[in-house]
Amino acid sequence: MLHKPKVLPSSSQLLHSPTLRQIQNTLIAPSPPITKQTHLKLSRRDLALCANSSLLLLLGSQTLQPLNPTKALAEEIPPEAETNTIDEKPENQSSGNTGCTNKVPTKKAFLDISIDGDPAGRIVIGLYGDDAPVGTARFSNLVSGAAGITYRRKEFVKIMPSYVQHGGVRSYGVDAEIAKRTGSDLTNPSLVQEWERENGKCLGTKNLAGTIGIIVRDPSKPPPKLKLVARKGKLEINEEEVGIEPNGTEFVMSIKDSPELDASALVVGRVLEGMEVVKRIGQVKTVQENTSSPYFRVAKLIGDKRAVVAERGFNRPYSKVQVTNCGLLE
């Protein structure tokens, strides 16, 4: 057999041939990472949200830029100029209470108060005969007894942190019979009209500290209920009144500014003397409210009469606070 001759490598090939260490390094060297082509799937809703958010960012950056010059201008204004601009007001601009505080009393009345039979003092009231003539006439007639009925021996029925309320004269019973015999009118449509007119004049708080007001309406009174009534073979819609409107004899005396009374009370005067007596009445202990009780809320919601009776007793004084004597002063 013929043997193939062995070919020995040349010296150049031996110089350039890889060594064993190089071969091992090439085998051990990490291979380049294999990248996977991932496809991101976005719905139309996601694309719309991204477009809207980018649009909002673009608009926000454009709208914030015009505000920078105004900020720079504000920093350039000296503090003295700012105080001058704040303090200056147009002369024809009213403060809102000018029509409430510039009233002049034309009559004087007094109320002698007792607490649990002990004399507490006298309250002297100035009545606004020119600004509230109808309300002043009603209060004057009840104080002097010219209407046949009076505030004497009548009690205060409600004491709140900012005002005290007198119960006035009842629209039923002995007081109503005496009022009918003397021809006195216990209705209050004219008082409501005067209250509306005074609200247009005075734009601020009407029942300020020390003022006297007559209760002429109940803002919490619900609207009348509609009922179908058969009359003469036909169905007619009848309105049934819910609750009773005030008769215009209850009055309130404000210890503090009481804007909550503006929707119901007509201001007829203010306290001239004896404000300490009014504050002493406001310190009498009263029945605490229980409107947060779930039982009361349910009873009020379904129209239970017991809830109405209980509500009348809230903030009622434990002591007997009444007017022992009253009248007009010359």
Short mmCIF file of N, CA and C in Angstrom, two decimals, residues 197-291:
data_model
loop_
_atom_site.label_atom_id
_atom_site.label_comp_id
_atom_site.label_asym_id
_atom_site.label_seq_id
_atom_site.Cartn_x
_atom_site.Cartn_y
_atom_site.Cartn_z
N ARG A 197 -89.38 94.41 51.82
CA ARG A 197 -88.89 95.73 51.44
C ARG A 197 -87.60 96.08 52.19
N GLU A 198 -87.54 95.76 53.48
CA GLU A 198 -86.34 96.06 54.25
C GLU A 198 -85.15 95.21 53.80
N ASN A 199 -85.39 93.99 53.35
CA ASN A 199 -84.30 93.15 52.84
C ASN A 199 -83.68 93.74 51.59
N GLY A 200 -84.51 94.44 50.78
CA GLY A 200 -83.97 95.09 49.60
C GLY A 200 -83.11 96.30 49.94
N LYS A 201 -83.42 96.98 51.02
CA LYS A 201 -82.63 98.15 51.42
C LYS A 201 -81.32 97.76 52.08
N CYS A 202 -81.37 96.80 52.99
CA CYS A 202 -80.19 96.39 53.75
C CYS A 202 -79.61 95.13 53.11
N LEU A 203 -78.40 95.24 52.58
CA LEU A 203 -77.78 94.12 51.86
C LEU A 203 -76.95 93.22 52.76
N GLY A 204 -76.56 93.72 53.94
CA GLY A 204 -75.75 92.92 54.84
C GLY A 204 -76.59 92.19 55.86
N THR A 205 -75.98 91.88 56.99
CA THR A 205 -76.68 91.21 58.09
C THR A 205 -77.65 92.18 58.75
N LYS A 206 -78.91 91.79 58.87
CA LYS A 206 -79.93 92.66 59.45
C LYS A 206 -79.98 92.54 60.96
N ASN A 207 -79.98 91.32 61.45
CA ASN A 207 -80.09 91.07 62.89
C ASN A 207 -78.71 91.14 63.52
N LEU A 208 -78.26 92.35 63.77
CA LEU A 208 -76.97 92.57 64.40
C LEU A 208 -77.09 92.42 65.91
N ALA A 209 -75.96 92.44 66.59
CA ALA A 209 -75.96 92.32 68.05
C ALA A 209 -76.71 93.49 68.67
N GLY A 210 -77.68 93.17 69.54
CA GLY A 210 -78.46 94.19 70.22
C GLY A 210 -79.73 94.59 69.52
N THR A 211 -80.06 93.99 68.38
CA THR A 211 -81.28 94.35 67.66
C THR A 211 -82.47 93.52 68.14
N ILE A 212 -83.68 94.04 67.88
CA ILE A 212 -84.94 93.38 68.22
C ILE A 212 -85.66 93.10 66.91
N GLY A 213 -86.12 91.88 66.73
CA GLY A 213 -86.82 91.50 65.50
C GLY A 213 -88.06 90.69 65.79
N ILE A 214 -89.08 90.88 64.94
CA ILE A 214 -90.34 90.14 65.02
C ILE A 214 -90.29 88.98 64.03
N ILE A 215 -90.65 87.78 64.49
CA ILE A 215 -90.68 86.62 63.60
C ILE A 215 -91.92 86.73 62.71
N VAL A 216 -91.71 86.86 61.40
CA VAL A 216 -92.82 87.06 60.46
C VAL A 216 -93.02 85.87 59.53
N ARG A 217 -92.03 84.97 59.43
CA ARG A 217 -92.17 83.82 58.54
C ARG A 217 -91.30 82.68 59.05
N ASP A 218 -91.63 81.48 58.57
CA ASP A 218 -90.89 80.28 58.94
C ASP A 218 -90.23 79.73 57.69
N PRO A 219 -88.91 79.94 57.50
CA PRO A 219 -88.27 79.45 56.27
C PRO A 219 -88.20 77.93 56.18
N SER A 220 -88.32 77.22 57.30
CA SER A 220 -88.26 75.76 57.29
C SER A 220 -89.62 75.11 57.03
N LYS A 221 -90.65 75.92 56.85
CA LYS A 221 -91.98 75.36 56.61
C LYS A 221 -92.03 74.70 55.24
N PRO A 222 -92.50 73.44 55.16
CA PRO A 222 -92.56 72.76 53.86
C PRO A 222 -93.66 73.34 52.98
N PRO A 223 -93.56 73.14 51.68
CA PRO A 223 -94.61 73.64 50.78
C PRO A 223 -95.92 72.89 50.98
N PRO A 224 -97.03 73.46 50.55
CA PRO A 224 -98.32 72.79 50.74
C PRO A 224 -98.40 71.49 49.94
N LYS A 225 -99.12 70.53 50.51
CA LYS A 225 -99.32 69.24 49.84
C LYS A 225 -100.50 69.32 48.88
N LEU A 226 -100.34 68.68 47.74
CA LEU A 226 -101.39 68.65 46.73
C LEU A 226 -102.21 67.38 46.89
N LYS A 227 -103.53 67.53 46.92
CA LYS A 227 -104.45 66.40 47.07
C LYS A 227 -105.55 66.48 46.03
N LEU A 228 -105.99 65.30 45.60
CA LEU A 228 -107.13 65.22 44.68
C LEU A 228 -108.41 65.09 45.49
N VAL A 229 -109.34 66.03 45.29
CA VAL A 229 -110.59 66.06 46.03
C VAL A 229 -111.74 65.99 45.04
N ALA A 230 -112.72 65.14 45.33
CA ALA A 230 -113.91 65.02 44.47
C ALA A 230 -114.95 66.04 44.90
N ARG A 231 -115.30 66.93 44.01
CA ARG A 231 -116.30 67.97 44.27
C ARG A 231 -117.26 68.05 43.09
N LYS A 232 -118.53 67.82 43.42
CA LYS A 232 -119.60 67.89 42.41
C LYS A 232 -119.31 66.98 41.23
N GLY A 233 -118.82 65.78 41.54
CA GLY A 233 -118.56 64.80 40.50
C GLY A 233 -117.30 65.04 39.70
N LYS A 234 -116.48 65.99 40.14
CA LYS A 234 -115.24 66.28 39.42
C LYS A 234 -114.07 66.22 40.40
N LEU A 235 -112.92 65.85 39.85
CA LEU A 235 -111.70 65.81 40.65
C LEU A 235 -110.99 67.15 40.55
N GLU A 236 -110.71 67.72 41.69
CA GLU A 236 -110.01 69.00 41.75
C GLU A 236 -108.77 68.85 42.62
N ILE A 237 -107.77 69.68 42.32
CA ILE A 237 -106.52 69.68 43.09
C ILE A 237 -106.65 70.69 44.22
N ASN A 238 -106.47 70.20 45.43
CA ASN A 238 -106.58 71.05 46.61
C ASN A 238 -105.23 71.12 47.31
N GLU A 239 -104.85 72.32 47.76
CA GLU A 239 -103.59 72.53 48.48
C GLU A 239 -103.85 72.51 49.98
N GLU A 240 -103.12 71.64 50.66
CA GLU A 240 -103.26 71.54 52.11
C GLU A 240 -102.01 72.11 52.77
N GLU A 241 -102.19 73.13 53.59
CA GLU A 241 -101.07 73.76 54.27
C GLU A 241 -100.49 72.82 55.33
N VAL A 242 -99.16 72.78 55.38
CA VAL A 242 -98.45 71.96 56.37
C VAL A 242 -97.80 72.91 57.37
N GLY A 243 -98.21 72.82 58.61
CA GLY A 243 -97.68 73.72 59.62
C GLY A 243 -98.45 75.03 59.68
N ILE A 244 -98.06 75.89 60.58
CA ILE A 244 -98.74 77.17 60.81
C ILE A 244 -97.71 78.29 60.69
N GLU A 245 -98.10 79.34 59.97
CA GLU A 245 -97.23 80.50 59.85
C GLU A 245 -97.20 81.27 61.17
N PRO A 246 -96.08 81.94 61.48
CA PRO A 246 -96.04 82.77 62.69
C PRO A 246 -97.08 83.88 62.62
N ASN A 247 -97.63 84.25 63.79
CA ASN A 247 -98.67 85.29 63.83
C ASN A 247 -98.11 86.69 63.99
N GLY A 248 -96.79 86.84 63.97
CA GLY A 248 -96.20 88.16 64.03
C GLY A 248 -96.13 88.75 65.42
N THR A 249 -96.17 87.92 66.45
CA THR A 249 -96.06 88.41 67.83
C THR A 249 -94.80 87.91 68.52
N GLU A 250 -94.19 86.86 68.04
CA GLU A 250 -92.93 86.38 68.63
C GLU A 250 -91.80 87.35 68.25
N PHE A 251 -90.89 87.58 69.18
CA PHE A 251 -89.76 88.46 68.88
C PHE A 251 -88.47 87.85 69.41
N VAL A 252 -87.37 88.30 68.83
CA VAL A 252 -86.04 87.81 69.19
C VAL A 252 -85.16 89.00 69.54
N MET A 253 -84.22 88.76 70.46
CA MET A 253 -83.21 89.74 70.83
C MET A 253 -81.85 89.12 70.59
N SER A 254 -81.06 89.75 69.73
CA SER A 254 -79.77 89.18 69.31
C SER A 254 -78.69 89.53 70.31
N ILE A 255 -77.99 88.49 70.80
CA ILE A 255 -76.83 88.70 71.67
C ILE A 255 -75.59 88.97 70.82
N LYS A 256 -75.48 88.27 69.70
CA LYS A 256 -74.40 88.46 68.73
C LYS A 256 -75.04 88.68 67.36
N ASP A 257 -74.21 88.96 66.37
CA ASP A 257 -74.71 89.05 65.01
C ASP A 257 -75.32 87.70 64.61
N SER A 258 -76.57 87.73 64.16
CA SER A 258 -77.32 86.50 63.87
C SER A 258 -77.83 86.51 62.45
N PRO A 259 -76.99 86.23 61.46
CA PRO A 259 -77.48 86.20 60.08
C PRO A 259 -78.49 85.10 59.82
N GLU A 260 -78.54 84.07 60.69
CA GLU A 260 -79.52 83.00 60.49
C GLU A 260 -80.95 83.47 60.71
N LEU A 261 -81.13 84.64 61.37
CA LEU A 261 -82.46 85.19 61.59
C LEU A 261 -82.95 86.08 60.45
N ASP A 262 -82.07 86.41 59.51
CA ASP A 262 -82.46 87.33 58.44
C ASP A 262 -83.56 86.77 57.56
N ALA A 263 -83.67 85.45 57.49
CA ALA A 263 -84.70 84.83 56.64
C ALA A 263 -86.06 84.75 57.31
N SER A 264 -86.16 85.17 58.58
CA SER A 264 -87.44 85.01 59.28
C SER A 264 -87.84 86.21 60.12
N ALA A 265 -86.92 87.09 60.50
CA ALA A 265 -87.20 88.16 61.46
C ALA A 265 -87.13 89.53 60.79
N LEU A 266 -88.08 90.39 61.14
CA LEU A 266 -88.11 91.79 60.72
C LEU A 266 -87.58 92.64 61.86
N VAL A 267 -86.48 93.35 61.63
CA VAL A 267 -85.86 94.18 62.67
C VAL A 267 -86.72 95.41 62.89
N VAL A 268 -87.14 95.63 64.16
CA VAL A 268 -88.01 96.77 64.50
C VAL A 268 -87.35 97.71 65.50
N GLY A 269 -86.19 97.37 66.04
CA GLY A 269 -85.55 98.25 67.01
C GLY A 269 -84.25 97.65 67.51
N ARG A 270 -83.70 98.30 68.53
CA ARG A 270 -82.46 97.83 69.14
C ARG A 270 -82.48 98.13 70.64
N VAL A 271 -81.63 97.43 71.37
CA VAL A 271 -81.54 97.59 72.82
C VAL A 271 -80.75 98.87 73.12
N LEU A 272 -81.35 99.77 73.87
CA LEU A 272 -80.67 101.00 74.29
C LEU A 272 -80.03 100.84 75.67
N GLU A 273 -80.73 100.14 76.57
CA GLU A 273 -80.22 99.91 77.93
C GLU A 273 -80.59 98.49 78.34
N GLY A 274 -79.75 97.90 79.17
CA GLY A 274 -80.05 96.57 79.71
C GLY A 274 -79.56 95.41 78.86
N MET A 275 -78.48 95.63 78.11
CA MET A 275 -77.94 94.52 77.32
C MET A 275 -77.40 93.43 78.21
N GLU A 276 -76.98 93.78 79.43
CA GLU A 276 -76.50 92.76 80.36
C GLU A 276 -77.62 91.82 80.78
N VAL A 277 -78.87 92.31 80.78
CA VAL A 277 -80.01 91.46 81.10
C VAL A 277 -80.23 90.44 79.99
N VAL A 278 -80.09 90.88 78.74
CA VAL A 278 -80.23 89.96 77.60
C VAL A 278 -79.17 88.87 77.66
N LYS A 279 -77.94 89.24 77.99
CA LYS A 279 -76.88 88.25 78.09
C LYS A 279 -77.12 87.29 79.26
N ARG A 280 -77.72 87.80 80.31
CA ARG A 280 -78.03 86.93 81.45
C ARG A 280 -79.09 85.90 81.05
N ILE A 281 -80.06 86.31 80.26
CA ILE A 281 -81.06 85.35 79.76
C ILE A 281 -80.38 84.28 78.92
N GLY A 282 -79.40 84.70 78.09
CA GLY A 282 -78.70 83.75 77.24
C GLY A 282 -77.87 82.73 77.99
N GLN A 283 -77.58 82.98 79.29
CA GLN A 283 -76.81 82.04 80.10
C GLN A 283 -77.66 81.01 80.83
N VAL A 284 -78.97 81.09 80.69
CA VAL A 284 -79.86 80.12 81.36
C VAL A 284 -79.69 78.75 80.68
N LYS A 285 -79.66 77.70 81.48
CA LYS A 285 -79.51 76.34 80.95
C LYS A 285 -80.76 75.94 80.17
N THR A 286 -80.53 75.20 79.09
CA THR A 286 -81.62 74.80 78.20
C THR A 286 -81.59 73.31 77.93
N VAL A 287 -82.64 72.83 77.30
CA VAL A 287 -82.73 71.43 76.87
C VAL A 287 -81.81 71.23 75.67
N GLN A 288 -80.96 70.24 75.74
CA GLN A 288 -80.01 70.01 74.65
C GLN A 288 -80.72 69.39 73.45
N GLU A 289 -80.19 69.73 72.28
CA GLU A 289 -80.73 69.17 71.04
C GLU A 289 -80.36 67.70 70.92
N ASN A 290 -81.25 66.95 70.26
CA ASN A 290 -81.01 65.52 70.05
C ASN A 290 -81.28 65.17 68.59
N THR A 291 -80.95 66.11 67.70
CA THR A 291 -81.23 65.88 66.28
C THR A 291 -80.32 64.82 65.67
#
